[in-house]
CSV table of C-alpha atoms in Angstrom, one decimal:
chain,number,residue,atom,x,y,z
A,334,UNK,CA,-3.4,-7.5,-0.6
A,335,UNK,CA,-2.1,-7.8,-4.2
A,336,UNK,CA,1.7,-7.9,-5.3
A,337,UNK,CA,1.4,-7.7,-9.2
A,338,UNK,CA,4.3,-8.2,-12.1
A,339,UNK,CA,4.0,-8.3,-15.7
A,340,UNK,CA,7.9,-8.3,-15.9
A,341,UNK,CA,9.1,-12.2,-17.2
A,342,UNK,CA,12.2,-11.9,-14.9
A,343,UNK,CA,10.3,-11.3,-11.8
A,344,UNK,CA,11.5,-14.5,-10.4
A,345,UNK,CA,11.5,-13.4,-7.2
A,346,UNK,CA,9.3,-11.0,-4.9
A,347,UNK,CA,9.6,-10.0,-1.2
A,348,UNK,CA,6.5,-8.8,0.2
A,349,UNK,CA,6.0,-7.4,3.7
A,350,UNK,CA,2.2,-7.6,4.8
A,351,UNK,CA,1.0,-7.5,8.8
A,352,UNK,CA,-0.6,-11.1,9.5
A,353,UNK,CA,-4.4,-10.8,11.0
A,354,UNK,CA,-4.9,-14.2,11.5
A,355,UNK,CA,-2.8,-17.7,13.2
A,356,UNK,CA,-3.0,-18.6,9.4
A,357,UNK,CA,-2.0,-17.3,6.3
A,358,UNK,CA,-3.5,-17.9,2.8
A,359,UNK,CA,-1.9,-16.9,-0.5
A,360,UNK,CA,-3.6,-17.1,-4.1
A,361,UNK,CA,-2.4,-17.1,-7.2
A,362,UNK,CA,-4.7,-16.2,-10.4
A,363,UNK,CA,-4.3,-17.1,-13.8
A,364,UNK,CA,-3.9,-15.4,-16.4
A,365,UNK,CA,-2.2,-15.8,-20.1
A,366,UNK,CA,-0.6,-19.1,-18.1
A,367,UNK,CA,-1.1,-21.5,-15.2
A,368,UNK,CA,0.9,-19.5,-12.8
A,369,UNK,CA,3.1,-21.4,-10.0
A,370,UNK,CA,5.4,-20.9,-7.1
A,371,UNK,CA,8.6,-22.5,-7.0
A,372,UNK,CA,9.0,-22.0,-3.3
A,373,UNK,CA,7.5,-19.5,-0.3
A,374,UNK,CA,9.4,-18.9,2.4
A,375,UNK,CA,7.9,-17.0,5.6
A,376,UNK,CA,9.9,-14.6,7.8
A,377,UNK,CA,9.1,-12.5,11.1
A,378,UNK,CA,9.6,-9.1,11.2
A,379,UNK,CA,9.5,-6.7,14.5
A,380,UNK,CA,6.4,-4.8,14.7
A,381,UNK,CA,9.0,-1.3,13.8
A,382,UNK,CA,9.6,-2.9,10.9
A,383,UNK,CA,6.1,-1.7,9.6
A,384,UNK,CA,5.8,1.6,11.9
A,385,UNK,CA,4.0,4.3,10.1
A,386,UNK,CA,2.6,2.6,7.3
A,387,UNK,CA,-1.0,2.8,6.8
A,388,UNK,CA,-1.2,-0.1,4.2
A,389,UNK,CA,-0.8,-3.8,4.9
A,390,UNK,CA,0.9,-4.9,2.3
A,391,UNK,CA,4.6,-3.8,1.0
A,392,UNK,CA,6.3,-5.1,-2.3
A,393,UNK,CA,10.2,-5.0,-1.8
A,394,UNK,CA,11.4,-3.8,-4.8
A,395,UNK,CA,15.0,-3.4,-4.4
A,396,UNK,CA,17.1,-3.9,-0.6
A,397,UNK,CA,20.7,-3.4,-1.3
A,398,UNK,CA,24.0,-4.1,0.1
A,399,UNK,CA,26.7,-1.4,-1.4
A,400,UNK,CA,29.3,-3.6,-0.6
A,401,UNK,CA,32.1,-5.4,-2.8
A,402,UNK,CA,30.9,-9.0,-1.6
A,403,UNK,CA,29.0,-11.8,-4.0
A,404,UNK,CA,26.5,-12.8,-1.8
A,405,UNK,CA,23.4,-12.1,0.1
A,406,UNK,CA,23.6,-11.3,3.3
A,407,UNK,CA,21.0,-12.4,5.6
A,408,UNK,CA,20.7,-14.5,9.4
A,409,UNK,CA,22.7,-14.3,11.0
A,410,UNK,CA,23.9,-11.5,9.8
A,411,UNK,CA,20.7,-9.8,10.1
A,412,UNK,CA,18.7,-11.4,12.8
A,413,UNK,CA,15.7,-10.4,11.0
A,414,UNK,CA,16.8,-12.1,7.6
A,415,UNK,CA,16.3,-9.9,5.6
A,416,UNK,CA,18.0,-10.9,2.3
A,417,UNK,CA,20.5,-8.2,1.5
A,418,UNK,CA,21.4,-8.4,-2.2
A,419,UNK,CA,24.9,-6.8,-3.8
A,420,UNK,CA,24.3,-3.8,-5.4
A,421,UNK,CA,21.9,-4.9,-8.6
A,422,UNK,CA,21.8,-0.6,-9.2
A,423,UNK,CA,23.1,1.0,-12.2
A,424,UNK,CA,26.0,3.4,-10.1
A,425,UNK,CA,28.1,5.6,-11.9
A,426,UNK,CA,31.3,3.7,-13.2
A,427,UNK,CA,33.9,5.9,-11.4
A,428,UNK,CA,32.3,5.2,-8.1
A,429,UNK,CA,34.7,3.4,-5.4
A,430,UNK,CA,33.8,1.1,-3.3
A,431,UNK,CA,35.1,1.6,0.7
A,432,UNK,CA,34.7,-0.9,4.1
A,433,UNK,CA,36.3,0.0,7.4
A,434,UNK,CA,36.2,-2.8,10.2
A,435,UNK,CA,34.4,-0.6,12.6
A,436,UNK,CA,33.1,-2.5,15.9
A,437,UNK,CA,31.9,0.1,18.4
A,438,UNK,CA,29.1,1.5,16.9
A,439,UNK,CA,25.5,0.8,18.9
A,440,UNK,CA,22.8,-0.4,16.6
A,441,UNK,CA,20.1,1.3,18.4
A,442,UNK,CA,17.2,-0.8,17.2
A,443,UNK,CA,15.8,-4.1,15.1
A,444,UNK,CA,15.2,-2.0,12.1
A,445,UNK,CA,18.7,-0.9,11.2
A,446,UNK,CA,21.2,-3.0,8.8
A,447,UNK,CA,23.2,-5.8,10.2
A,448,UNK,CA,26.6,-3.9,11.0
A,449,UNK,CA,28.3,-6.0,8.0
A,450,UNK,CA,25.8,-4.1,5.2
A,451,UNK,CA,27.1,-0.7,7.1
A,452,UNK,CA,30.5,-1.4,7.1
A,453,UNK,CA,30.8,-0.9,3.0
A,454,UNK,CA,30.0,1.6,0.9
A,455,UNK,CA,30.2,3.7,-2.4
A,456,UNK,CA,31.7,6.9,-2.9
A,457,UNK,CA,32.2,9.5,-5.3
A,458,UNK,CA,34.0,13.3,-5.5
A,459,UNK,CA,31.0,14.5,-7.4
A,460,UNK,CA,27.7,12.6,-7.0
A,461,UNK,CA,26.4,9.2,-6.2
A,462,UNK,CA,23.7,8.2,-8.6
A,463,UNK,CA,21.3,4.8,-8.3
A,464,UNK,CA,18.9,3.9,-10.9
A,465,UNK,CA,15.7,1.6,-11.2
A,466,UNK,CA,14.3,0.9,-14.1
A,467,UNK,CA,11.7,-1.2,-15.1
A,468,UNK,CA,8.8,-0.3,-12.4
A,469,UNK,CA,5.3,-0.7,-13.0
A,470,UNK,CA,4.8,2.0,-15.3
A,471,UNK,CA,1.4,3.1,-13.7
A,472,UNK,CA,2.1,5.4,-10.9
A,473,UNK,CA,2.6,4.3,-7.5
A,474,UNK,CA,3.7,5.5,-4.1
A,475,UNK,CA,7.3,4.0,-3.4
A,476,UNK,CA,9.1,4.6,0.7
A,477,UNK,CA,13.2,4.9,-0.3
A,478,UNK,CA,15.2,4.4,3.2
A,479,UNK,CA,18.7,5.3,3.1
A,480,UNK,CA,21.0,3.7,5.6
A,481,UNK,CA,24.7,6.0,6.7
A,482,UNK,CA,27.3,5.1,8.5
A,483,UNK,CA,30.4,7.2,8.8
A,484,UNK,CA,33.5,4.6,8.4
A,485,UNK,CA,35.8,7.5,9.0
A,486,UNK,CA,36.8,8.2,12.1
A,487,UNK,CA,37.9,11.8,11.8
A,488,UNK,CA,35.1,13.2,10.5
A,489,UNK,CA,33.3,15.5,12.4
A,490,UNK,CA,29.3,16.5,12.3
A,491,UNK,CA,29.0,19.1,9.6
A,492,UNK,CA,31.7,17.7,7.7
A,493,UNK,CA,29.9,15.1,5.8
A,494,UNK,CA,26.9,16.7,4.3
A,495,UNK,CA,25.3,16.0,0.8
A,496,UNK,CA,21.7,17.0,-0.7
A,497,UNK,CA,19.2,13.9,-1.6
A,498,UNK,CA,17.4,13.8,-4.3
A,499,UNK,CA,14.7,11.4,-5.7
A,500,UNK,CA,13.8,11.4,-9.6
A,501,UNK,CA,15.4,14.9,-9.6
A,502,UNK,CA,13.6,16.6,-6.6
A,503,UNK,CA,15.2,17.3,-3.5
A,504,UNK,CA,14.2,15.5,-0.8
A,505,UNK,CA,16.6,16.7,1.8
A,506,UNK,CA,18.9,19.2,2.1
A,507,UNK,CA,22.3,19.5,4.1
A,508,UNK,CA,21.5,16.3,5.5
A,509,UNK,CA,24.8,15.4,7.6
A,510,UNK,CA,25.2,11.9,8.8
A,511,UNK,CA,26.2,12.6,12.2
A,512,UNK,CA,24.0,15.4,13.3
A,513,UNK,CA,22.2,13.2,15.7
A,514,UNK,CA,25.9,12.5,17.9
A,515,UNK,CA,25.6,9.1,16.3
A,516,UNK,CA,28.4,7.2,13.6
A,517,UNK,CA,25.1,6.3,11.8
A,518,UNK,CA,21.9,7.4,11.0
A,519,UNK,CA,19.0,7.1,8.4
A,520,UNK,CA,16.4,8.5,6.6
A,521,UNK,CA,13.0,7.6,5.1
A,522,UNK,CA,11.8,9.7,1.9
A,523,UNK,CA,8.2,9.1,0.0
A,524,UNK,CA,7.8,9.8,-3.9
A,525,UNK,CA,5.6,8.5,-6.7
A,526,UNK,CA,7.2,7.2,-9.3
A,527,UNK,CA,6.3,5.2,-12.1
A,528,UNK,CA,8.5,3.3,-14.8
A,529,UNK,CA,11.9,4.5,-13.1
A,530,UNK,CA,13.1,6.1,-9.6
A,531,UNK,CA,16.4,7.4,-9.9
A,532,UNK,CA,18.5,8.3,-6.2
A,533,UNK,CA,21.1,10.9,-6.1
């Protein structure tokens, strides 16, 4: 596979890619300069982790943790260390932040955020809006999960419902977060993008 960046501040990328072989080889190509790696750094994922995806490689472009904390979250947090980075998404200025100590909520598999990403989020009386600019500005086919989990614990399923929308198309509708008689829930969206994807 190929993970490509003409962006200077690229200083770091996160790729996902299925090994095929007990060995691994990486290869760098030059360019206008001698390129170089600073450091690689090689982490196991479960096998659901890659579920449904027909290619074998997978750029990480942005993995966020809504929260109010300064640092990454990652193992043990997430005992797949996954590095969970504070919100580095243009939200809407008037959006507050929330947590809620919740304990008793069952994590149903390996995929799903470590509890301490889910127990913080952003809200907003009107709309929540997350924007990424400066994508490859040919067009490419991006996968946008969204984590939930409902930190209050009076509200009922049908209560919190809210429409999706990538780059100004709905994705989904009426989706409620506790339709499936679980305090969390997620869901996986495709679009093609190129340049910017905006979340709402």
């Amino acid at each position: 596979g190929e993970l490509r960046s003409s962006r200077l501040e690229d200083l770091e990328i996160e790729g996902v890619f299925r090994a095929t072989k007990d060995y691994i080889d990486f290869c760098l190509l030059k360019e206008d300069v001698n390129p170089f790696i600073s450091q690689i750094e090689l982490r196991p994922l479960p096998e659901e982790y890659l579920h449904g995806f027909a290619t074998s490689v997978l750029k990480l472009i942005s993995r966020n943790n809504l929260g109010d904390t300064n640092d990454d979250i990652r193992f043990p947090d997430d005992q797949n260390d996954r590095i969970w980075k504070r919100k580095a998404t243009s939200t809407p200025s008037s959006a507050l932040p929330l947590s809620s100590n919740v304990s008793n909520v069952d994590l149903k598999d390996s995929v799903t955020p470590p509890l301490q990403v889910l127990q913080t989020a952003l809200t907003h009386p009107e709309r929540l809006e997350f924007v990424h600019d400066g994508l490859e500005t040919d067009d490419y086919e991006y996968s946008v999960f969204l984590h939930f989990l409902e930190l209050n614990g009076t509200v009922k399923a049908g209560q919190r419902v809210f429409d999706i929308y990538l780059n100004n198309e709905i994705k989904k509708e009426k989706f409620d977060v506790l339709a499936g008689g679980s305090k969390n829930s997620y869901t996986a969206l495709n679009i093609s993008a190129n340049g910017s994807l905006n979340i709402t």
